[in-house]
């Protein structure tokens, strides 16, 4: 890597994105398109070579040409060497081990940004909490990014927006200044809990929408589940300390609409396969990429139970995943109450 890059000359930081799946590659492209010198770490050497030499990631983003200012490597220490911001886009259940092995190579003052939307199994921690715990850093150095961000559409440069959240407004602002370009705009907030849980929980609602789509139910059913799902997401998040308004923003309603309404959504696709009669094991085997919602169902259910928050839609999705409910029965069970309740 050159001693002084174009980005450095222009006053823009050099950044690293760890994880070259569809979302990691797309976000690295968005960063590079905004003028930032970006290094993308790919676990597979052949993927790194293809990105670096051919400007393509055919496995995850077929047909997309990547910018010349995006560099790739399979050497994670090389990727982190000059990074003044680090973006994490690995599967949520793999994050802790990655940080155990390589966290020491992250610069001591670099903001660490989670692009992930999951809850760690076992600990039931959000990704920002895993980062803080494993790196032993001040949460003010940590940010999370969420919003209606279907990877392929962003890679195709369809205009969209996201929100960068950190307990430090300065950190959120520093990240948002880098994570923007002509087709991707980043807003800021300081509600990390709400921003993260919005991204996690919409995946569970998308599973439900996919299930009823696979069964063959129509738009009324889906609209009912999305609406009641937003109520569940909000109730759960607020019980854990989130701001209610966050759930009406990009990380809440915005992400929910995008994820529930598109076949590009991994969680919608996983749910649709469940609705068509495939078992959870079969669905995982058929999916080329990780559907984070599948791994989040149990820890979120445990978190809800600990706070006494009832989440009927989540409960029904869990029953379908466990093979204890016919997918056709999920829609009539929007609530488990025998008596009418207030909306």
Short mmCIF file of C-alpha atoms in Angstrom, two decimals:
data_model
loop_
_atom_site.label_atom_id
_atom_site.label_comp_id
_atom_site.label_asym_id
_atom_site.label_seq_id
_atom_site.Cartn_x
_atom_site.Cartn_y
_atom_site.Cartn_z
CA UNK A 1 0.00 0.00 0.00
CA UNK A 2 1.31 3.43 -0.90
CA UNK A 3 2.62 5.55 1.94
CA UNK A 4 0.23 8.39 1.11
CA UNK A 5 -2.98 7.50 -0.68
CA UNK A 6 -5.32 9.75 -2.65
CA UNK A 7 -7.79 9.58 0.26
CA UNK A 8 -5.15 10.70 2.73
CA UNK A 9 -4.18 13.63 0.51
CA UNK A 10 -7.83 14.67 0.33
CA UNK A 11 -8.20 14.50 4.10
CA UNK A 12 -10.36 11.37 4.03
CA UNK A 13 -9.45 8.47 6.33
CA UNK A 14 -8.36 5.07 5.11
CA UNK A 15 -10.89 2.46 6.19
CA UNK A 16 -11.08 -1.31 6.41
CA UNK A 17 -14.15 -3.47 5.88
CA UNK A 18 -13.90 -6.98 7.30
CA UNK A 19 -16.13 -9.43 5.46
CA UNK A 20 -16.55 -9.76 1.69
CA UNK A 21 -20.05 -11.15 1.49
CA UNK A 22 -22.74 -9.22 -0.36
CA UNK A 23 -23.21 -6.59 2.37
CA UNK A 24 -19.54 -6.15 3.23
CA UNK A 25 -18.58 -5.80 -0.44
CA UNK A 26 -21.47 -3.44 -1.12
CA UNK A 27 -20.62 -1.23 1.82
CA UNK A 28 -16.95 -1.18 0.83
CA UNK A 29 -18.05 -0.07 -2.64
CA UNK A 30 -20.21 2.68 -1.12
CA UNK A 31 -17.29 3.91 0.99
CA UNK A 32 -14.94 3.90 -1.99
CA UNK A 33 -17.51 5.67 -4.18
CA UNK A 34 -17.59 8.40 -1.53
CA UNK A 35 -13.90 9.06 -2.06
CA UNK A 36 -12.46 6.94 0.73
CA UNK A 37 -9.49 4.65 0.18
CA UNK A 38 -11.01 1.33 1.24
CA UNK A 39 -9.47 -2.07 1.95
CA UNK A 40 -11.80 -5.08 1.99
CA UNK A 41 -10.79 -8.24 3.81
CA UNK A 42 -11.99 -11.49 2.22
CA UNK A 43 -11.54 -14.76 4.05
CA UNK A 44 -10.93 -16.64 0.79
CA UNK A 45 -7.74 -15.67 -1.10
CA UNK A 46 -9.41 -16.35 -4.45
CA UNK A 47 -12.18 -13.87 -3.60
CA UNK A 48 -9.63 -11.21 -2.69
CA UNK A 49 -7.76 -11.78 -5.94
CA UNK A 50 -10.92 -11.52 -8.03
CA UNK A 51 -11.94 -8.26 -6.35
CA UNK A 52 -8.48 -6.76 -6.64
CA UNK A 53 -7.72 -7.88 -10.18
CA UNK A 54 -11.10 -8.07 -11.93
CA UNK A 55 -13.10 -5.53 -9.87
CA UNK A 56 -15.76 -8.21 -9.38
CA UNK A 57 -17.22 -10.38 -6.61
CA UNK A 58 -19.17 -12.78 -8.79
CA UNK A 59 -20.22 -15.05 -5.95
CA UNK A 60 -22.12 -12.35 -4.03
CA UNK A 61 -22.58 -9.40 -6.42
CA UNK A 62 -22.79 -10.76 -9.97
CA UNK A 63 -22.74 -8.09 -12.64
CA UNK A 64 -21.41 -5.35 -10.36
CA UNK A 65 -18.16 -3.57 -11.24
CA UNK A 66 -16.28 -2.42 -8.16
CA UNK A 67 -14.35 0.89 -8.02
CA UNK A 68 -10.61 1.06 -8.58
CA UNK A 69 -10.13 2.70 -5.17
CA UNK A 70 -11.41 -0.46 -3.47
CA UNK A 71 -8.59 -2.88 -2.68
CA UNK A 72 -8.98 -6.42 -1.34
CA UNK A 73 -6.75 -8.75 0.64
CA UNK A 74 -7.04 -12.07 2.44
CA UNK A 75 -4.48 -10.86 5.00
CA UNK A 76 -6.56 -9.32 7.78
CA UNK A 77 -3.54 -7.69 9.41
CA UNK A 78 -2.74 -5.96 6.13
CA UNK A 79 -6.31 -4.72 5.90
CA UNK A 80 -6.16 -3.25 9.41
CA UNK A 81 -2.64 -1.83 9.19
CA UNK A 82 -3.53 1.74 8.12
CA UNK A 83 -7.25 1.80 8.93
CA UNK A 84 -8.49 4.79 10.88
CA UNK A 85 -12.03 3.36 10.80
CA UNK A 86 -12.93 -0.35 10.88
CA UNK A 87 -16.25 -1.70 9.60
CA UNK A 88 -17.32 -5.22 10.60
CA UNK A 89 -19.52 -7.23 8.21
CA UNK A 90 -19.00 -10.85 9.25
CA UNK A 91 -21.78 -13.23 10.36
CA UNK A 92 -22.81 -12.22 13.87
CA UNK A 93 -22.02 -15.60 15.40
CA UNK A 94 -18.45 -15.35 14.09
CA UNK A 95 -17.71 -11.86 15.39
CA UNK A 96 -16.30 -12.71 18.81
CA UNK A 97 -13.76 -15.21 17.52
CA UNK A 98 -12.63 -12.76 14.85
CA UNK A 99 -12.02 -10.11 17.51
CA UNK A 100 -10.24 -12.60 19.77
CA UNK A 101 -7.83 -13.46 16.97
CA UNK A 102 -7.32 -10.06 15.35
CA UNK A 103 -8.77 -7.32 17.54
CA UNK A 104 -5.32 -6.35 18.74
CA UNK A 105 -4.45 -5.13 15.24
CA UNK A 106 -7.15 -2.44 15.30
CA UNK A 107 -5.70 1.03 15.90
CA UNK A 108 -6.26 2.23 19.47
CA UNK A 109 -8.21 5.34 18.42
CA UNK A 110 -10.09 3.94 15.40
CA UNK A 111 -13.89 3.93 15.51
CA UNK A 112 -15.21 0.38 15.18
CA UNK A 113 -18.45 0.16 13.21
CA UNK A 114 -20.88 -2.76 13.19
CA UNK A 115 -22.72 -3.45 9.95
CA UNK A 116 -24.22 -6.63 11.44
CA UNK A 117 -27.82 -7.28 12.48
CA UNK A 118 -27.82 -10.11 14.95
CA UNK A 119 -27.72 -11.14 18.60
CA UNK A 120 -24.99 -13.45 19.88
CA UNK A 121 -26.32 -16.86 20.84
CA UNK A 122 -25.60 -17.80 24.44
CA UNK A 123 -24.68 -14.34 25.72
CA UNK A 124 -27.69 -12.65 24.04
CA UNK A 125 -25.49 -9.58 23.50
CA UNK A 126 -25.93 -7.05 20.72
CA UNK A 127 -22.99 -6.71 18.34
CA UNK A 128 -21.84 -3.40 19.84
CA UNK A 129 -21.77 -5.09 23.24
CA UNK A 130 -19.66 -7.95 21.89
CA UNK A 131 -17.25 -5.41 20.39
CA UNK A 132 -16.94 -3.43 23.63
CA UNK A 133 -16.51 -6.57 25.71
CA UNK A 134 -13.95 -8.27 23.49
CA UNK A 135 -11.89 -5.21 22.54
CA UNK A 136 -12.12 -3.61 26.00
CA UNK A 137 -12.81 -0.21 24.48
CA UNK A 138 -15.00 2.73 25.41
CA UNK A 139 -18.48 2.37 23.83
CA UNK A 140 -18.03 5.94 22.58
CA UNK A 141 -15.61 4.50 19.98
CA UNK A 142 -18.25 2.10 18.67
CA UNK A 143 -20.90 2.85 16.07
CA UNK A 144 -23.57 0.80 14.34
CA UNK A 145 -25.11 1.38 10.92
CA UNK A 146 -28.61 0.26 10.00
CA UNK A 147 -31.46 1.12 7.67
CA UNK A 148 -33.32 -0.04 4.53
CA UNK A 149 -30.17 -1.40 2.95
CA UNK A 150 -30.68 -4.32 0.57
CA UNK A 151 -27.17 -4.98 -0.68
CA UNK A 152 -27.77 -5.54 -4.39
CA UNK A 153 -29.86 -2.39 -4.80
CA UNK A 154 -27.14 -0.29 -3.18
CA UNK A 155 -24.49 -1.99 -5.31
CA UNK A 156 -26.61 -1.00 -8.32
CA UNK A 157 -26.53 2.56 -6.92
CA UNK A 158 -30.23 2.91 -6.21
CA UNK A 159 -30.56 5.91 -3.84
CA UNK A 160 -31.11 5.06 -0.18
CA UNK A 161 -30.24 6.15 3.34
CA UNK A 162 -29.03 4.68 6.61
CA UNK A 163 -28.38 5.85 10.15
CA UNK A 164 -25.06 5.75 12.02
CA UNK A 165 -25.58 5.46 15.75
CA UNK A 166 -23.13 5.84 18.61
CA UNK A 167 -23.32 6.89 22.25
CA UNK A 168 -20.90 9.61 21.09
CA UNK A 169 -22.43 12.07 18.64
CA UNK A 170 -18.89 12.89 17.49
CA UNK A 171 -18.23 9.26 16.57
CA UNK A 172 -21.56 8.96 14.76
CA UNK A 173 -20.79 12.15 12.85
CA UNK A 174 -17.27 11.00 11.92
CA UNK A 175 -18.65 7.73 10.55
CA UNK A 176 -21.53 9.42 8.70
CA UNK A 177 -19.13 11.80 6.96
CA UNK A 178 -17.27 8.84 5.49
CA UNK A 179 -20.25 6.54 4.83
CA UNK A 180 -21.96 8.66 2.19
CA UNK A 181 -21.87 9.33 -1.52
CA UNK A 182 -24.21 10.45 -4.30
CA UNK A 183 -26.56 7.48 -3.85
CA UNK A 184 -26.06 6.65 -0.16
CA UNK A 185 -26.76 9.15 2.63
CA UNK A 186 -26.14 8.53 6.33
CA UNK A 187 -28.04 10.25 9.12
CA UNK A 188 -26.99 10.07 12.80
CA UNK A 189 -28.49 9.36 16.20
CA UNK A 190 -27.27 8.32 19.66
CA UNK A 191 -29.79 5.53 20.27
CA UNK A 192 -27.55 2.51 19.78
CA UNK A 193 -29.97 0.12 21.48
CA UNK A 194 -32.89 1.08 19.27
CA UNK A 195 -30.81 1.15 16.10
CA UNK A 196 -29.40 -2.32 16.73
CA UNK A 197 -32.60 -3.96 17.88
CA UNK A 198 -34.48 -2.44 14.94
CA UNK A 199 -32.05 -4.20 12.61
CA UNK A 200 -32.25 -7.48 14.51
CA UNK A 201 -35.99 -7.69 15.03
CA UNK A 202 -37.07 -6.73 11.52
CA UNK A 203 -35.35 -9.95 10.39
CA UNK A 204 -37.75 -11.94 12.56
CA UNK A 205 -40.78 -10.15 11.12
CA UNK A 206 -39.36 -10.78 7.63
CA UNK A 207 -39.20 -14.49 8.43
CA UNK A 208 -42.92 -14.37 9.26
CA UNK A 209 -43.69 -12.46 6.04
CA UNK A 210 -41.68 -14.99 4.04
CA UNK A 211 -43.53 -17.87 5.69
CA UNK A 212 -46.98 -16.55 4.79
CA UNK A 213 -45.77 -15.71 1.27
CA UNK A 214 -44.54 -19.26 0.87
CA UNK A 215 -47.88 -20.56 2.08
CA UNK A 216 -49.64 -18.38 -0.49
CA UNK A 217 -51.36 -15.76 1.67
CA UNK A 218 -51.82 -12.28 0.24
CA UNK A 219 -51.15 -8.62 0.94
CA UNK A 220 -53.70 -8.18 3.73
CA UNK A 221 -51.98 -10.90 5.73
CA UNK A 222 -48.57 -9.38 5.13
CA UNK A 223 -49.71 -5.86 6.02
CA UNK A 224 -51.24 -7.16 9.25
CA UNK A 225 -48.02 -8.92 10.23
CA UNK A 226 -45.83 -5.93 9.34
CA UNK A 227 -48.03 -3.58 11.36
CA UNK A 228 -48.31 -5.82 14.40
CA UNK A 229 -44.64 -6.73 13.96
CA UNK A 230 -43.65 -3.07 14.25
CA UNK A 231 -45.67 -2.87 17.47
CA UNK A 232 -43.81 -5.89 18.85
CA UNK A 233 -40.43 -4.53 17.75
CA UNK A 234 -41.16 -1.19 19.40
CA UNK A 235 -42.42 -2.70 22.65
CA UNK A 236 -39.40 -4.99 22.91
CA UNK A 237 -36.86 -2.29 22.08
CA UNK A 238 -38.31 0.30 24.45
CA UNK A 239 -38.32 -2.31 27.23
CA UNK A 240 -34.56 -2.62 26.67
CA UNK A 241 -33.93 1.13 26.77
CA UNK A 242 -34.50 2.27 23.18
CA UNK A 243 -36.13 5.54 22.20
CA UNK A 244 -39.62 4.95 20.73
CA UNK A 245 -38.98 7.45 17.90
CA UNK A 246 -36.10 5.31 16.59
CA UNK A 247 -38.55 2.60 15.62
CA UNK A 248 -40.34 5.03 13.31
CA UNK A 249 -37.09 5.92 11.55
CA UNK A 250 -34.69 4.33 9.10
CA UNK A 251 -33.46 1.65 11.51
CA UNK A 252 -37.00 0.69 12.48
CA UNK A 253 -39.86 1.14 10.04
CA UNK A 254 -37.57 1.84 7.08
CA UNK A 255 -35.59 -1.37 7.46
CA UNK A 256 -38.76 -3.32 8.22
CA UNK A 257 -40.45 -2.25 4.99
CA UNK A 258 -37.41 -3.02 2.83
CA UNK A 259 -36.68 -6.38 4.40
CA UNK A 260 -40.27 -7.61 4.44
CA UNK A 261 -41.11 -6.46 0.93
CA UNK A 262 -38.29 -7.78 -1.21
CA UNK A 263 -37.15 -11.20 -2.45
CA UNK A 264 -33.62 -9.78 -2.17
CA UNK A 265 -33.98 -10.15 1.61
CA UNK A 266 -32.26 -13.29 2.92
CA UNK A 267 -34.67 -13.54 5.83
CA UNK A 268 -37.73 -13.19 3.60
CA UNK A 269 -36.26 -15.90 1.38
CA UNK A 270 -35.58 -18.19 4.34
CA UNK A 271 -39.12 -17.67 5.61
CA UNK A 272 -40.58 -18.36 2.18
CA UNK A 273 -38.78 -21.69 2.07
CA UNK A 274 -40.17 -22.52 5.51
CA UNK A 275 -43.65 -21.63 4.28
CA UNK A 276 -43.18 -23.94 1.31
CA UNK A 277 -42.58 -26.82 3.71
CA UNK A 278 -38.80 -27.01 4.03
CA UNK A 279 -37.34 -27.69 7.47
CA UNK A 280 -34.98 -25.24 9.14
CA UNK A 281 -32.07 -27.59 8.40
CA UNK A 282 -33.04 -27.73 4.72
CA UNK A 283 -33.40 -23.95 4.55
CA UNK A 284 -29.93 -23.37 5.97
CA UNK A 285 -28.49 -25.88 3.50
CA UNK A 286 -30.20 -24.18 0.55
CA UNK A 287 -29.22 -20.62 1.51
CA UNK A 288 -25.95 -19.41 -0.04
CA UNK A 289 -25.69 -16.63 2.55
CA UNK A 290 -26.48 -16.38 6.24
CA UNK A 291 -30.03 -15.34 7.17
CA UNK A 292 -29.29 -13.69 10.53
CA UNK A 293 -32.89 -13.98 11.68
CA UNK A 294 -32.68 -17.75 11.97
CA UNK A 295 -29.91 -17.51 14.59
CA UNK A 296 -31.58 -14.60 16.40
CA UNK A 297 -34.95 -16.19 17.12
CA UNK A 298 -33.93 -18.06 20.29
CA UNK A 299 -31.81 -15.31 21.93
CA UNK A 300 -34.45 -12.66 21.18
CA UNK A 301 -37.16 -14.90 22.63
CA UNK A 302 -35.04 -15.29 25.76
CA UNK A 303 -34.51 -11.52 26.02
CA UNK A 304 -38.25 -10.93 25.60
CA UNK A 305 -39.09 -13.45 28.31
CA UNK A 306 -36.58 -11.84 30.69
CA UNK A 307 -38.35 -8.48 30.29
CA UNK A 308 -41.84 -9.94 30.32
CA UNK A 309 -42.52 -8.73 26.77
CA UNK A 310 -45.03 -10.79 24.84
CA UNK A 311 -44.20 -11.21 21.15
CA UNK A 312 -46.85 -13.44 19.54
CA UNK A 313 -45.45 -13.21 16.01
CA UNK A 314 -41.97 -14.18 17.20
CA UNK A 315 -43.50 -17.03 19.20
CA UNK A 316 -45.26 -18.37 16.10
CA UNK A 317 -42.10 -18.11 13.97
CA UNK A 318 -40.23 -20.07 16.64
CA UNK A 319 -42.90 -22.78 16.62
CA UNK A 320 -42.62 -23.08 12.84
CA UNK A 321 -38.82 -23.29 13.06
CA UNK A 322 -39.11 -25.98 15.74
CA UNK A 323 -41.55 -27.96 13.59
CA UNK A 324 -44.30 -27.52 16.19
CA UNK A 325 -46.66 -25.44 14.01
CA UNK A 326 -47.89 -25.82 10.46
CA UNK A 327 -46.78 -22.69 8.53
CA UNK A 328 -50.39 -22.20 7.37
CA UNK A 329 -51.39 -21.51 10.97
CA UNK A 330 -49.04 -18.57 11.56
CA UNK A 331 -51.29 -15.84 10.14
CA UNK A 332 -54.40 -16.51 12.24
CA UNK A 333 -52.21 -16.44 15.32
CA UNK A 334 -51.22 -12.77 15.21
CA UNK A 335 -52.10 -12.82 18.90
CA UNK A 336 -52.59 -15.62 21.38
CA UNK A 337 -55.26 -13.77 23.34
CA UNK A 338 -58.77 -15.24 23.45
CA UNK A 339 -60.29 -11.85 24.25
CA UNK A 340 -60.04 -8.77 22.00
CA UNK A 341 -57.18 -6.47 22.97
CA UNK A 342 -56.47 -2.84 22.16
CA UNK A 343 -54.26 -2.13 19.18
#
